[in-house]
Amino acid sequence: DDAHQLNQCELQILLQASFTSDSSCSKNFQTIVLFAEPQIRRQLADIAGWLPSNSAIEKIHITPLTEEQTADYLRHRAKIAGLVERDLFSIDQIHLIYKQSGGLPGWINQKACMLLQHREKQQLIPLTDRQKLNLEQLKDSLRGRLPRIFKS
């Protein structure tokens, strides 16, 4: 996620690391999947010249989510964090998140996280201790961070 935030040098190092020198491999490269916003196209075009001739950059452009898909996506993210017993976002809030994000998952995450933080500061979400932990895990997930159980 957010590969477009890599600078040119970081992206080049990542792609260089994908090539193996093991002659027993049927391919001499590994597959890397990057999720990014459209501006990564320029970065990839800039570094494509140094890639080996047998390499390929495949690009799949995914259309933004619809408002209904945005709602499903947010429910899915909440469910993964353990918040299954309640809807965290009203229909109006989902509409706002969708409009502000343009249906792009990275922006959906950011807008949803901001809304949750605002509601938490305003104490608009009465939660048990377990639900508070799950909410923190959801916010971490929306920010692209590893769940707390994996942190050292």
GROMACS .gro file of C-alpha atoms in nm:
model
  152
    1ASP     CA    1   0.000   0.000   0.000
    2ASP     CA    2   0.104   0.358  -0.065
    3ALA     CA    3   0.402   0.265  -0.284
    4HIS     CA    4   0.366   0.610  -0.442
    5GLN     CA    5   0.511   0.749  -0.118
    6LEU     CA    6   0.845   0.579  -0.187
    7ASN     CA    7   1.105   0.814  -0.323
    8GLN     CA    8   1.287   0.732  -0.648
    9CYS     CA    9   1.586   0.575  -0.471
   10GLU     CA   10   1.370   0.358  -0.241
   11LEU     CA   11   1.161   0.235  -0.533
   12GLN     CA   12   1.472   0.153  -0.735
   13ILE     CA   13   1.627  -0.041  -0.442
   14LEU     CA   14   1.303  -0.236  -0.396
   15LEU     CA   15   1.289  -0.331  -0.762
   16GLN     CA   16   1.660  -0.419  -0.773
   17ALA     CA   17   1.611  -0.646  -0.471
   18SER     CA   18   1.345  -0.837  -0.662
   19PHE     CA   19   1.601  -0.976  -0.906
   20THR     CA   20   1.775  -1.295  -0.795
   21SER     CA   21   2.117  -1.421  -0.888
   22ASP     CA   22   2.021  -1.785  -0.827
   23SER     CA   23   2.076  -1.967  -1.157
   24SER     CA   24   1.860  -2.261  -1.043
   25CYS     CA   25   1.549  -2.042  -1.066
   26SER     CA   26   1.342  -2.074  -1.379
   27LYS     CA   27   1.299  -1.699  -1.366
   28ASN     CA   28   1.562  -1.452  -1.263
   29PHE     CA   29   1.321  -1.223  -1.087
   30GLN     CA   30   1.053  -1.233  -0.823
   31THR     CA   31   0.707  -1.091  -0.850
   32ILE     CA   32   0.644  -0.773  -0.655
   33VAL     CA   33   0.301  -0.622  -0.627
   34LEU     CA   34   0.281  -0.253  -0.543
   35PHE     CA   35  -0.038  -0.074  -0.454
   36ALA     CA   36  -0.020   0.295  -0.522
   37GLU     CA   37  -0.196   0.603  -0.641
   38PRO     CA   38  -0.163   0.703  -1.009
   39GLN     CA   39   0.140   0.929  -0.961
   40ILE     CA   40   0.362   0.619  -0.933
   41ARG     CA   41   0.337   0.583  -1.311
   42ARG     CA   42   0.585   0.868  -1.356
   43GLN     CA   43   0.830   0.713  -1.108
   44LEU     CA   44   0.812   0.373  -1.278
   45ALA     CA   45   0.862   0.530  -1.621
   46ASP     CA   46   1.171   0.712  -1.491
   47ILE     CA   47   1.340   0.392  -1.367
   48ALA     CA   48   1.220   0.148  -1.634
   49GLY     CA   49   1.532   0.205  -1.843
   50TRP     CA   50   1.771   0.038  -1.600
   51LEU     CA   51   1.558  -0.277  -1.560
   52PRO     CA   52   1.684  -0.595  -1.730
   53SER     CA   53   1.535  -0.653  -2.074
   54ASN     CA   54   1.344  -0.965  -1.964
   55SER     CA   55   1.163  -0.779  -1.686
   56ALA     CA   56   0.813  -0.647  -1.712
   57ILE     CA   57   0.608  -0.392  -1.531
   58GLU     CA   58   0.244  -0.480  -1.546
   59LYS     CA   59   0.001  -0.211  -1.443
   60ILE     CA   60  -0.356  -0.267  -1.346
   61HIS     CA   61  -0.564   0.041  -1.295
   62ILE     CA   62  -0.850  -0.014  -1.055
   63THR     CA   63  -1.147   0.216  -1.064
   64PRO     CA   64  -1.240   0.391  -0.739
   65LEU     CA   65  -1.491   0.222  -0.512
   66THR     CA   66  -1.857   0.315  -0.531
   67GLU     CA   67  -2.032   0.452  -0.223
   68GLU     CA   68  -2.181   0.108  -0.153
   69GLN     CA   69  -1.839  -0.055  -0.190
   70THR     CA   70  -1.693   0.210   0.041
   71ALA     CA   71  -1.949   0.116   0.308
   72ASP     CA   72  -1.870  -0.255   0.262
   73TYR     CA   73  -1.496  -0.183   0.276
   74LEU     CA   74  -1.532   0.011   0.604
   75ARG     CA   75  -1.748  -0.265   0.757
   76HIS     CA   76  -1.487  -0.522   0.650
   77ARG     CA   77  -1.203  -0.321   0.806
   78ALA     CA   78  -1.401  -0.285   1.131
   79LYS     CA   79  -1.482  -0.657   1.134
   80ILE     CA   80  -1.116  -0.749   1.093
   81ALA     CA   81  -1.035  -0.527   1.393
   82GLY     CA   82  -1.298  -0.711   1.599
   83LEU     CA   83  -1.567  -0.443   1.590
   84VAL     CA   84  -1.849  -0.660   1.459
   85GLU     CA   85  -2.126  -0.580   1.703
   86ARG     CA   86  -2.191  -0.223   1.589
   87ASP     CA   87  -2.181   0.003   1.288
   88LEU     CA   88  -1.914   0.264   1.349
   89PHE     CA   89  -2.025   0.493   1.070
   90SER     CA   90  -2.369   0.630   0.993
   91ILE     CA   91  -2.498   0.647   0.636
   92ASP     CA   92  -2.424   1.021   0.633
   93GLN     CA   93  -2.068   0.963   0.758
   94ILE     CA   94  -2.008   0.696   0.494
   95HIS     CA   95  -2.138   0.937   0.229
   96LEU     CA   96  -1.899   1.206   0.356
   97ILE     CA   97  -1.602   0.966   0.364
   98TYR     CA   98  -1.686   0.852   0.012
   99LYS     CA   99  -1.719   1.206  -0.124
  100GLN     CA  100  -1.398   1.328   0.042
  101SER     CA  101  -1.198   1.019  -0.060
  102GLY     CA  102  -1.319   0.988  -0.417
  103GLY     CA  103  -1.355   0.614  -0.351
  104LEU     CA  104  -0.977   0.558  -0.327
  105PRO     CA  105  -0.901   0.307  -0.048
  106GLY     CA  106  -0.598   0.496   0.085
  107TRP     CA  107  -0.803   0.813   0.117
  108ILE     CA  108  -1.099   0.619   0.259
  109ASN     CA  109  -0.865   0.491   0.531
  110GLN     CA  110  -0.736   0.840   0.605
  111LYS     CA  111  -1.080   1.004   0.619
  112ALA     CA  112  -1.229   0.722   0.829
  113CYS     CA  113  -0.939   0.737   1.074
  114MET     CA  114  -0.974   1.115   1.107
  115LEU     CA  115  -1.346   1.079   1.173
  116LEU     CA  116  -1.286   0.811   1.437
  117GLN     CA  117  -1.024   1.026   1.608
  118HIS     CA  118  -1.260   1.325   1.610
  119ARG     CA  119  -1.546   1.118   1.751
  120GLU     CA  120  -1.317   0.971   2.013
  121LYS     CA  121  -1.199   1.317   2.126
  122GLN     CA  122  -1.560   1.433   2.145
  123GLN     CA  123  -1.638   1.113   2.341
  124LEU     CA  124  -1.914   1.030   2.095
  125ILE     CA  125  -1.833   0.657   2.097
  126PRO     CA  126  -1.918   0.484   2.429
  127LEU     CA  127  -1.703   0.171   2.427
  128THR     CA  128  -1.598  -0.110   2.660
  129ASP     CA  129  -1.225  -0.161   2.722
  130ARG     CA  130  -1.220  -0.445   2.467
  131GLN     CA  131  -1.395  -0.228   2.211
  132LYS     CA  132  -1.143   0.052   2.277
  133LEU     CA  133  -0.858  -0.189   2.202
  134ASN     CA  134  -1.035  -0.304   1.884
  135LEU     CA  135  -1.090   0.059   1.784
  136GLU     CA  136  -0.718   0.128   1.829
  137GLN     CA  137  -0.640  -0.174   1.611
  138LEU     CA  138  -0.881  -0.045   1.347
  139LYS     CA  139  -0.718   0.300   1.350
  140ASP     CA  140  -0.373   0.139   1.324
  141SER     CA  141  -0.498  -0.072   1.034
  142LEU     CA  142  -0.644   0.232   0.859
  143ARG     CA  143  -0.308   0.407   0.903
  144GLY     CA  144  -0.134   0.105   0.746
  145ARG     CA  145   0.036  -0.004   1.067
  146LEU     CA  146   0.080  -0.360   1.187
  147PRO     CA  147  -0.160  -0.479   1.458
  148ARG     CA  148  -0.031  -0.431   1.812
  149ILE     CA  149   0.019  -0.806   1.859
  150PHE     CA  150   0.292  -0.796   1.592
  151LYS     CA  151   0.472  -0.491   1.726
  152SER     CA  152   0.789  -0.543   1.921
   0.00000   0.00000   0.00000
